[in-house]
CSV table of C-alpha atoms in Angstrom, one decimal:
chain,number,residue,atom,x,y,z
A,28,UNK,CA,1.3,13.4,1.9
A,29,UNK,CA,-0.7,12.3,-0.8
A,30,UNK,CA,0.2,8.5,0.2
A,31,UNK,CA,-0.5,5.6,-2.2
A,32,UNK,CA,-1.4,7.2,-6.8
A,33,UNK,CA,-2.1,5.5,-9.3
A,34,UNK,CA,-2.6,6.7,-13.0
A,35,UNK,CA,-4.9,6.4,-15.1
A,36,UNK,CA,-8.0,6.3,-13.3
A,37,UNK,CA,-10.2,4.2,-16.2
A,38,UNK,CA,-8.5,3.0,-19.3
A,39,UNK,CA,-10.3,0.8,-22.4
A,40,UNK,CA,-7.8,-1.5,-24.5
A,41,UNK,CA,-8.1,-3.5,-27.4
A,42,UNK,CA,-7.6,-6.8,-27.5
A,43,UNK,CA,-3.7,-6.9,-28.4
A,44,UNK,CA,-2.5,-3.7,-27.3
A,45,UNK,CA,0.0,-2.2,-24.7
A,46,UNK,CA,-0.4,0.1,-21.9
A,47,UNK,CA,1.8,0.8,-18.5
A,48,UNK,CA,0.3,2.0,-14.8
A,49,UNK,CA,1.8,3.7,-12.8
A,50,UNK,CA,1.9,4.0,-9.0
A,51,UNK,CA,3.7,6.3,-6.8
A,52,UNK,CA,4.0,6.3,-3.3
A,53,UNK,CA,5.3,9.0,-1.2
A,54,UNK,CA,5.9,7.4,2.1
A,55,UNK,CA,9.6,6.0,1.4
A,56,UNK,CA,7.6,2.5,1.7
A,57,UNK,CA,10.3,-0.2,0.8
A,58,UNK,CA,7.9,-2.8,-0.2
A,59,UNK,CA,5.5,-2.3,-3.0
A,60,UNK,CA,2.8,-4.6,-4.6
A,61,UNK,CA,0.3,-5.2,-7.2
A,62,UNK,CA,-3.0,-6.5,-7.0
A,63,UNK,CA,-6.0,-7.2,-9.2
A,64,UNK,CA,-9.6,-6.9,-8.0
A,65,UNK,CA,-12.5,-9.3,-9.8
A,66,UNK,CA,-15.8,-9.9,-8.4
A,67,UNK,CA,-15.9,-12.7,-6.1
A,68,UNK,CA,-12.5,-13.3,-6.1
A,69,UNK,CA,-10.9,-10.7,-3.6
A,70,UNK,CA,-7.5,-9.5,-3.9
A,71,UNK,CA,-4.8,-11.4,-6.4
A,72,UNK,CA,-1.6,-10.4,-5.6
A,73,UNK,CA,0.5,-10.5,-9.2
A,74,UNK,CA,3.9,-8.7,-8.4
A,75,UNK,CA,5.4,-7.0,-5.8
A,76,UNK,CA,9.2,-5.8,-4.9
A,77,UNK,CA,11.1,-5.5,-1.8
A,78,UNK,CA,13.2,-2.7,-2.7
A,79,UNK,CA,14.4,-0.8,-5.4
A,80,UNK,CA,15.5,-2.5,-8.5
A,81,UNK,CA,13.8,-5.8,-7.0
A,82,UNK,CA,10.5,-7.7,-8.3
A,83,UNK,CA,9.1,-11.0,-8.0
A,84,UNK,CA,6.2,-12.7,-8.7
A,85,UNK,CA,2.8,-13.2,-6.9
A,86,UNK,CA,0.2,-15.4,-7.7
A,87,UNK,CA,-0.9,-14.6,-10.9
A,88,UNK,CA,1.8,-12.7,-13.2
A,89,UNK,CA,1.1,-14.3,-16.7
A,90,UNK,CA,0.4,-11.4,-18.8
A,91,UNK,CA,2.1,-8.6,-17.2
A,92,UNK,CA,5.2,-7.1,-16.2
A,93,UNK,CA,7.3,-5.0,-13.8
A,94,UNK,CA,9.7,-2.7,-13.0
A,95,UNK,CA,10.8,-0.5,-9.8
A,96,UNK,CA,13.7,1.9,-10.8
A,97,UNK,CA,13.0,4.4,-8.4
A,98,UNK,CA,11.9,3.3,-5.1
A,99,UNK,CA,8.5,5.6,-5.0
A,100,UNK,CA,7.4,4.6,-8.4
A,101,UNK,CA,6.4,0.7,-9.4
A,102,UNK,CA,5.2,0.3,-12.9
A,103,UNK,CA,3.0,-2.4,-13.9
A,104,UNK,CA,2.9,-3.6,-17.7
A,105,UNK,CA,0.3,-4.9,-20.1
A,106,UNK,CA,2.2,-6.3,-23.3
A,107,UNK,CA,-0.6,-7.9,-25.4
A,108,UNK,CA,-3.7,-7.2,-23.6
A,109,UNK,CA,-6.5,-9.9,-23.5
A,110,UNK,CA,-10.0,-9.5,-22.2
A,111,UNK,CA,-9.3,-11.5,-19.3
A,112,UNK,CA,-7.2,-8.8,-17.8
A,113,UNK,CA,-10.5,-6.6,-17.6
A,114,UNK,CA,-10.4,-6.0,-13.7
A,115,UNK,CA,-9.7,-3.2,-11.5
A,116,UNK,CA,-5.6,-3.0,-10.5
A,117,UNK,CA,-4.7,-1.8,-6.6
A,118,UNK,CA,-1.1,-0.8,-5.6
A,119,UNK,CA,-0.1,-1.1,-2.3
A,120,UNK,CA,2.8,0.0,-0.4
A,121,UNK,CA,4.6,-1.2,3.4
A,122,UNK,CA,7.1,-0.3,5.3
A,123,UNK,CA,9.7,-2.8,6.0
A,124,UNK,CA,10.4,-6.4,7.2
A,125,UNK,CA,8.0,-6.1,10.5
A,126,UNK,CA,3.9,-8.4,11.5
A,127,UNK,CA,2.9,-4.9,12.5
A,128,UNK,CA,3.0,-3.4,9.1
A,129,UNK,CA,-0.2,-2.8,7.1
A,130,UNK,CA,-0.3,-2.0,3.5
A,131,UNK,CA,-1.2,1.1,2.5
A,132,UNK,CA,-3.1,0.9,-1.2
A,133,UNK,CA,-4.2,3.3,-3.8
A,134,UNK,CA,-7.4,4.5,-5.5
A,135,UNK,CA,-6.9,2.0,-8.1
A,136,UNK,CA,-6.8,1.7,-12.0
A,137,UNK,CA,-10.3,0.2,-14.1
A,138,UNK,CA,-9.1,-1.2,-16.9
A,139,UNK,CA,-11.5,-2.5,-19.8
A,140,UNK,CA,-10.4,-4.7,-22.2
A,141,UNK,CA,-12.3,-5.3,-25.6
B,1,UNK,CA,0.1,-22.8,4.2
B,2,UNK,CA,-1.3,-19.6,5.6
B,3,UNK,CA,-5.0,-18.8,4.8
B,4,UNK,CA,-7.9,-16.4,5.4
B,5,UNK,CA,-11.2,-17.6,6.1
B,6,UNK,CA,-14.6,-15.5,5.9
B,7,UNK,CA,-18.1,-15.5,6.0
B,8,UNK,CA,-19.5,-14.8,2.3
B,9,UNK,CA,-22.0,-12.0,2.0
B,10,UNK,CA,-23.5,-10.1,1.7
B,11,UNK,CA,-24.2,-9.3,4.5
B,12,UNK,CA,-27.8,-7.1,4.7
B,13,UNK,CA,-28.9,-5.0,8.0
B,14,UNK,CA,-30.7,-2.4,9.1
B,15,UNK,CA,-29.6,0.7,11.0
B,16,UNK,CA,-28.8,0.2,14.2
B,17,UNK,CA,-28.3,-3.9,14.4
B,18,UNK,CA,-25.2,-5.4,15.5
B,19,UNK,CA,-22.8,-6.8,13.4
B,20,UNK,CA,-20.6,-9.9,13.2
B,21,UNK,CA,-18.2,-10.9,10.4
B,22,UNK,CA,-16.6,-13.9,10.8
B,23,UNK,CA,-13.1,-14.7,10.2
B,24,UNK,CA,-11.0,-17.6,10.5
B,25,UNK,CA,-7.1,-17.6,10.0
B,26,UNK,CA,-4.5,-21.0,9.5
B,27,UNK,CA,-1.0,-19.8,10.0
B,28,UNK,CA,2.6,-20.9,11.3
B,29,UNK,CA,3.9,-18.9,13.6
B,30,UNK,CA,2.7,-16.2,15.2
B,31,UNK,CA,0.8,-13.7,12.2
B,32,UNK,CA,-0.5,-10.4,12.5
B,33,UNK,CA,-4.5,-10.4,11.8
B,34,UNK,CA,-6.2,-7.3,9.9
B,35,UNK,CA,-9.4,-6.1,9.0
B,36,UNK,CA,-9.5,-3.6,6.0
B,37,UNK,CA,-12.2,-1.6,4.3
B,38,UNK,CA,-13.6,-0.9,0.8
B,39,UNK,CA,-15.5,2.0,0.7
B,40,UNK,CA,-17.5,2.0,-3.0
B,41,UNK,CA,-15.1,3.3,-5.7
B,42,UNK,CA,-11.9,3.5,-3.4
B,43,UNK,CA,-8.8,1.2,-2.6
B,44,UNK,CA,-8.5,-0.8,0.6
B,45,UNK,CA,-7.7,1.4,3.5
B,46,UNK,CA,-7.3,-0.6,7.2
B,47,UNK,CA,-10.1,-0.5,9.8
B,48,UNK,CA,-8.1,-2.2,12.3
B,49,UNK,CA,-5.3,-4.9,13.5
B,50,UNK,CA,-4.0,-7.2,16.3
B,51,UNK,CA,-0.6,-8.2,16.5
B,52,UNK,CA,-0.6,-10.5,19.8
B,53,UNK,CA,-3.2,-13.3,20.9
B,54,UNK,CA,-5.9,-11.6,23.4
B,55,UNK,CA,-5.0,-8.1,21.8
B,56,UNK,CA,-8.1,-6.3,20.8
B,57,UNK,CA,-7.9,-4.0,18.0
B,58,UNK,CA,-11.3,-1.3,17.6
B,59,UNK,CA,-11.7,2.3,15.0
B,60,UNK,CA,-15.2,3.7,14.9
B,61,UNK,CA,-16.8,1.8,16.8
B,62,UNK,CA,-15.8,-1.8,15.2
B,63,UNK,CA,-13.8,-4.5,17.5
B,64,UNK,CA,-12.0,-7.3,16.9
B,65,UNK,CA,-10.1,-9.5,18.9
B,66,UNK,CA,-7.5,-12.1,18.2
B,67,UNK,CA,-7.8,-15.3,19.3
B,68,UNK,CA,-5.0,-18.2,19.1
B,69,UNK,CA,-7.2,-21.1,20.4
B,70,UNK,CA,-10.2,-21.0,17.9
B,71,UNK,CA,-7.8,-19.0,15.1
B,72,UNK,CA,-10.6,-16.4,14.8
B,73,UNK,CA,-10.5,-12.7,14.1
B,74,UNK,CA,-14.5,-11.6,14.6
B,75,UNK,CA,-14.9,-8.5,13.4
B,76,UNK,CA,-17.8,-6.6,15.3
B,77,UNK,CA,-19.9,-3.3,15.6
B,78,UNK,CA,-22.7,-2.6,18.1
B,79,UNK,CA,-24.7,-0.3,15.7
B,80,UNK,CA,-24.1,-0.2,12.2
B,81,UNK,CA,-24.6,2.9,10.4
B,82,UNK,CA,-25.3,3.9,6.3
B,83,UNK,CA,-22.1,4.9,5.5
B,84,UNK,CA,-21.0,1.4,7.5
B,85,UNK,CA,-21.7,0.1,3.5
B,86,UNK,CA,-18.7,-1.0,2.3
B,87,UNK,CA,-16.8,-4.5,1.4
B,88,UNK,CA,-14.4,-6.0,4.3
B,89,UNK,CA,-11.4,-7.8,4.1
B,90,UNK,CA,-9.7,-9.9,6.9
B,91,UNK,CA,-6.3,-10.6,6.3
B,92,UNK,CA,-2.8,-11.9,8.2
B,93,UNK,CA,1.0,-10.9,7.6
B,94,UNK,CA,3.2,-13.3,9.5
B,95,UNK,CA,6.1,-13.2,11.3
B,96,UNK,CA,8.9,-12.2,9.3
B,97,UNK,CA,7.0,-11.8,6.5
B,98,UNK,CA,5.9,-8.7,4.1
B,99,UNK,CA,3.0,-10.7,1.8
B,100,UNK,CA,-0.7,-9.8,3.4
B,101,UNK,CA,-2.8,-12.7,2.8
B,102,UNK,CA,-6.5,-11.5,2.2
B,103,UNK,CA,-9.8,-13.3,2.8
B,104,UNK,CA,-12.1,-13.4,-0.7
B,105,UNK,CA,-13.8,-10.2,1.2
B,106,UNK,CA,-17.9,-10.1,3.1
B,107,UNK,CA,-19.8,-7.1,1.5
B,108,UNK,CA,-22.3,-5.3,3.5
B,109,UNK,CA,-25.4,-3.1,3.1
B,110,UNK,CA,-26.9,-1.4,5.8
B,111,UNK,CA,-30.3,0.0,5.0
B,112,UNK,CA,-32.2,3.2,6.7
């Protein structure tokens, strides 16, 4: 099982342009999640889904976008990028509806916007 | 609402000290409690949980246990180690519910 991807690795933008990340999860997780990472201010959660061809909105989505049409894969996109996206992006993954289910998350994407 | 609590860092030690992390929870219901870690460079990954008052939850040597009356999950560890480095995250998932809420995270450096 290689659990929880994520691709690319490191990616610098320009101010204005697009890009899409992908994560892929191999656990048949129903519940999948983005987060962004900044220092001092922990994990942000700004989409997840609940199941395939579902997404909703976390606590910061301005700026970016989602979709899950396959229920291993949840995309996360950058239309216009801005500088203030410049942050490192986790995926996670759970199991279902249960307290006892921990997330599982991924290596993570470094994005750089100039 | 449902919050995390923790101590900021970070957190500096030497080899061999005891640790404490503190961690303080406000929740309805009954939640989960968590304690995840960030090794440098890599994704959260979970140390350990609790999912009942009085349960303890322990992995490598780190304990934690969950407790309703003061709302406190303190994570602990006898004797830190080097490769104990790393940033930690408590966090809660309650009842019902499938949205972890994270503490801002307590980074620590243990030293030779």
């Amino acid at each position: 099982n290689a659990g929880v991807t994520q691709t690319p690795k490191f990616r610098v933008l320009k101010t204005g342009q697009s890009m899409t990340l992908l994560c892929a999860q191999d656990m048949n997780h129903e519940y999948m999640y983005w987060y962004r990472q900044d220092p001092g201010m922990g994990l942000r959660l700004i989409h997840y889904s609940v199941g395939e061809g579902t997404t909703a909105k976390g606590e910061v989505p301005d700026g970016y976008n989602v979709s899950r049409l396959k229920k291993q894969n949840f995309l996360l996109g950058l239309e216009s990028a801005a500088p203030s996206q410049t942050s490192v992006y986790f995926c996670a993954s759970s199991q279902g509806q249960s307290s006892y289910n921990e997330q599982f998350f991924g290596p993570g994407t470094r994005l750089t916007v100039l | 609402g449902n919050s995390v609590t923790q101590m900021e860092g970070p957190v500096t030690l030497s080899e061999e000290a005891f640790l404490t992390i503190n961690c303080t929870y406000t929740a309805t219901g009954y939640p989960s409690l968590f304690w995840y870690v960030q090794y440098p460079g890599e994704g959260l990954q979970l140390l350990l949980k609790a999912t009942k008052a009085d349960d303890k939850g322990s992995n490598k040597g780190f304990e934690a246990t969950y407790r309703k009356e003061t709302t406190s999950f303190h994570l602990e560890k006898g004797s830190v180690q080097v490769s104990d480095s790393a940033v930690y995250f408590c966090a809660l998932l309650n009842t019902g519910g499938f949205k972890t809420i994270f503490g801002a995270g307590t980074r620590l450096f243990v030293k030779a």
